[in-house]
C-alpha positions in Angstrom: -104.2 21.2 64.5 -107.4 20.3 62.8 -108.7 16.8 64.0 -109.9 14.4 61.3 -113.0 12.6 62.0 -113.3 8.8 61.9 -114.6 8.8 58.3 -111.7 10.8 57.1 -109.1 8.5 58.9 -110.8 5.6 57.2 -110.6 7.2 53.8 -106.9 8.0 54.4 -106.3 4.3 55.3 -107.9 3.2 52.1 -105.9 5.6 50.1 -102.6 4.6 51.6 -103.2 0.8 51.0 -105.0 0.7 47.7 -103.1 -0.9 44.9 -101.6 1.4 42.3 -103.9 2.1 39.3 -102.2 1.1 35.8 -102.0 3.8 33.3 -100.3 4.6 29.9 -99.7 8.3 28.9 -98.3 9.7 25.8 -96.5 13.2 25.8 -95.4 15.5 23.2 -91.7 16.4 24.1 -90.3 19.8 23.4 -86.4 20.3 23.9 -85.7 24.0 24.1 -82.8 25.2 21.8 -83.1 22.2 19.5 -85.2 21.8 16.3 -86.2 18.3 17.7 -89.6 17.0 18.5 -89.9 13.7 20.4 -92.6 11.5 21.9 -92.5 10.6 25.6 -94.3 7.6 27.1 -95.0 6.6 30.7 -96.4 3.5 31.8 -97.4 1.8 35.2 -98.4 -1.7 34.8 -98.9 -4.7 37.0 -96.3 -7.5 36.4 -97.2 -10.3 38.7 -98.1 -10.9 42.4 -97.2 -7.6 44.3 -94.8 -6.5 41.6 -95.2 -3.4 39.4 -93.1 -1.7 36.6 -93.1 1.9 36.0 -91.3 3.1 32.8 -90.5 6.5 31.3 -89.2 6.7 27.7 -88.5 9.5 25.2 -87.7 8.9 21.5 -86.7 11.2 18.7 -85.1 10.8 15.4 -81.6 11.2 17.0 -81.8 9.6 20.5 -83.8 7.3 22.7 -83.8 7.3 26.5 -85.7 4.6 28.5 -85.9 4.4 32.5 -87.6 1.7 34.2 -88.3 0.9 38.0 -89.5 -2.6 39.3 -91.1 -2.3 42.6 -93.0 -4.3 45.0 -96.2 -3.0 46.5 -96.6 -3.9 50.3 -99.0 -1.3 51.4 -96.4 1.0 50.0 -93.5 1.3 47.5 -90.6 -1.0 47.9 -87.9 -0.6 45.0 -86.4 -3.7 43.7 -84.4 -2.6 40.6 -83.9 0.6 38.4 -82.6 0.6 34.8 -81.5 3.5 32.5 -80.5 3.1 28.8 -79.6 5.9 26.4 -78.7 5.4 22.8 -78.2 7.7 19.8 -76.2 10.8 19.4 -73.7 11.4 21.9 -72.4 8.9 24.5 -74.5 5.7 25.0 -75.1 4.8 28.6 -76.4 1.7 30.5 -77.1 1.9 34.2 -78.6 -0.7 36.6 -79.2 -0.1 40.3 -80.4 -3.0 42.7 -81.9 -2.9 46.1 -81.3 -5.5 48.9 -83.9 -4.9 51.7 -82.6 -7.8 53.8 -79.2 -6.0 54.1 -80.6 -2.3 53.5 -78.3 -1.8 50.7 -78.1 -0.4 47.1 -75.7 -1.7 44.6 -74.4 0.0 41.5 -71.5 -1.3 39.4 -69.0 -2.4 41.9 -70.3 -0.1 44.7 -72.6 -1.2 47.5 -73.7 1.2 50.1 -76.2 1.4 53.0 -79.7 2.8 52.6 -82.5 3.6 54.9 -85.9 2.1 54.6 -88.0 4.4 52.3 -85.1 5.1 49.9 -86.3 5.3 46.3 -84.7 5.5 42.9 -84.6 8.8 40.6 -87.7 7.5 38.7 -89.8 5.9 41.4 -90.2 9.0 43.6 -92.5 10.3 41.0 -95.0 7.4 42.0 -94.4 8.0 45.6 -95.2 11.7 45.0 -98.6 10.8 43.6 -99.3 8.5 46.6 -98.4 11.1 49.1 -100.7 13.7 47.4 -103.4 11.3 47.1 -103.1 10.6 50.9 -103.1 14.4 51.7 -106.3 15.2 49.8 -105.7 18.9 50.4 -106.1 18.5 54.1 -102.6 20.1 54.0 -100.4 19.7 51.0 -97.2 18.4 52.3 -93.6 19.4 51.6 -92.3 16.2 50.1 -88.8 15.0 51.1 -87.3 11.9 49.3 -84.0 10.1 49.7 -82.8 8.8 46.3 -80.3 6.3 45.4 -78.5 7.8 42.3 -76.0 5.4 40.8 -73.3 5.1 43.5 -74.5 7.9 46.0 -77.5 9.2 47.9 -79.3 12.3 47.2 -82.1 14.4 48.7 -85.1 15.5 46.7 -87.6 18.0 48.0 -90.7 19.3 46.6 -93.6 21.6 47.5 -97.0 22.4 46.2 -96.8 26.0 44.6 -100.3 26.4 43.4 -103.2 24.9 41.3 -103.6 25.8 37.7 -105.8 24.6 34.7 -103.6 23.1 31.9 -104.8 22.9 28.3 -103.6 19.8 26.4 -104.6 18.3 23.1 -107.2 16.1 24.9 -108.7 18.8 26.9 -108.2 21.0 29.9 -107.2 19.6 33.4 -107.4 20.8 36.8 -104.0 20.4 38.2 -101.7 21.0 41.3 -98.3 22.3 40.6 -95.3 20.8 42.5 -91.9 22.5 42.2 -88.5 20.9 43.2 -86.7 23.0 45.9 -82.9 23.2 45.1 -80.2 25.0 47.1 -77.3 24.2 44.7 -78.6 24.6 41.3 -80.7 27.2 39.3 -82.4 24.5 37.3 -86.3 24.7 37.8 -88.3 21.4 37.7 -92.1 21.6 37.8 -94.7 19.0 37.6 -98.6 19.6 37.0 -100.6 16.7 38.1 -104.3 15.9 37.7 -106.0 14.9 41.1 -109.0 13.5 39.0 -106.7 10.6 37.8 -104.7 10.1 41.0 -102.3 13.0 40.2 -101.4 11.6 36.7 -98.7 13.8 35.2 -100.2 16.4 32.7 -97.2 18.6 32.2 -93.5 18.7 33.1 -91.1 21.4 32.5 -87.6 21.6 33.4 -85.3 24.7 32.6 -81.7 25.8 33.2 -80.9 29.2 31.7 -82.3 28.9 28.2 -82.1 25.1 27.8 -84.5 22.5 29.1 -87.5 20.4 28.0 -91.1 20.1 28.4 -93.6 17.3 28.3 -97.3 17.8 27.5 -100.0 15.1 27.7 -101.1 14.1 24.3 -103.3 10.9 25.0 -103.7 8.5 28.0 -105.7 5.6 29.3 -106.1 5.2 33.1 -107.1 1.8 34.4 -108.1 0.9 30.8 -110.2 3.8 30.3 -109.5 6.8 28.0 -108.5 10.0 29.8 -110.3 13.2 28.9 -110.2 16.8 30.2 -112.9 18.7 31.6 
């Protein structure tokens, strides 16, 4: 196994403990098989103290979907509350999931169940994945495993880095790494393209099952208050 020198270890410690960098990114959303165009927005902002809020929304003429995760930063991610809200065509839905780390439990509706330290919600794992990739810095790209509290049950998410790719967007080209979710029980394919230059900010997301699916492509963004531009 390759031994990291002291400088590398110090840098890894800095990357692991640095506070999350706020950003706001706007995406063009394309839903396959539907004549619908939508706008997606993802934002990470500091709330107060050690608390941060990560939100993801998609809006079209027919439907709006908003997810948000409130979390505490204590040299790492500690989830507090997850909310999901869907309105428009089809069935409306509102979910709320809370975490109690004194008891190591998650609560959804009338269900409370035990969770292990490090458990995340089904939005917040994307922040953790960026943190894991920043810590790796290509020494060895990790296979990433996450335990996810999803409504009233636990699920396992697993991702691996499947390559590097230049992605062209309306604001320029970006060097990205490609992360693909590994599934054993589904033919759905989920792929993230993330830019290391901006702490692995999401540039493109594609999810496909048969001929259906959706895709997000970065349209504009600011990172720590500064405009994001391609190479």
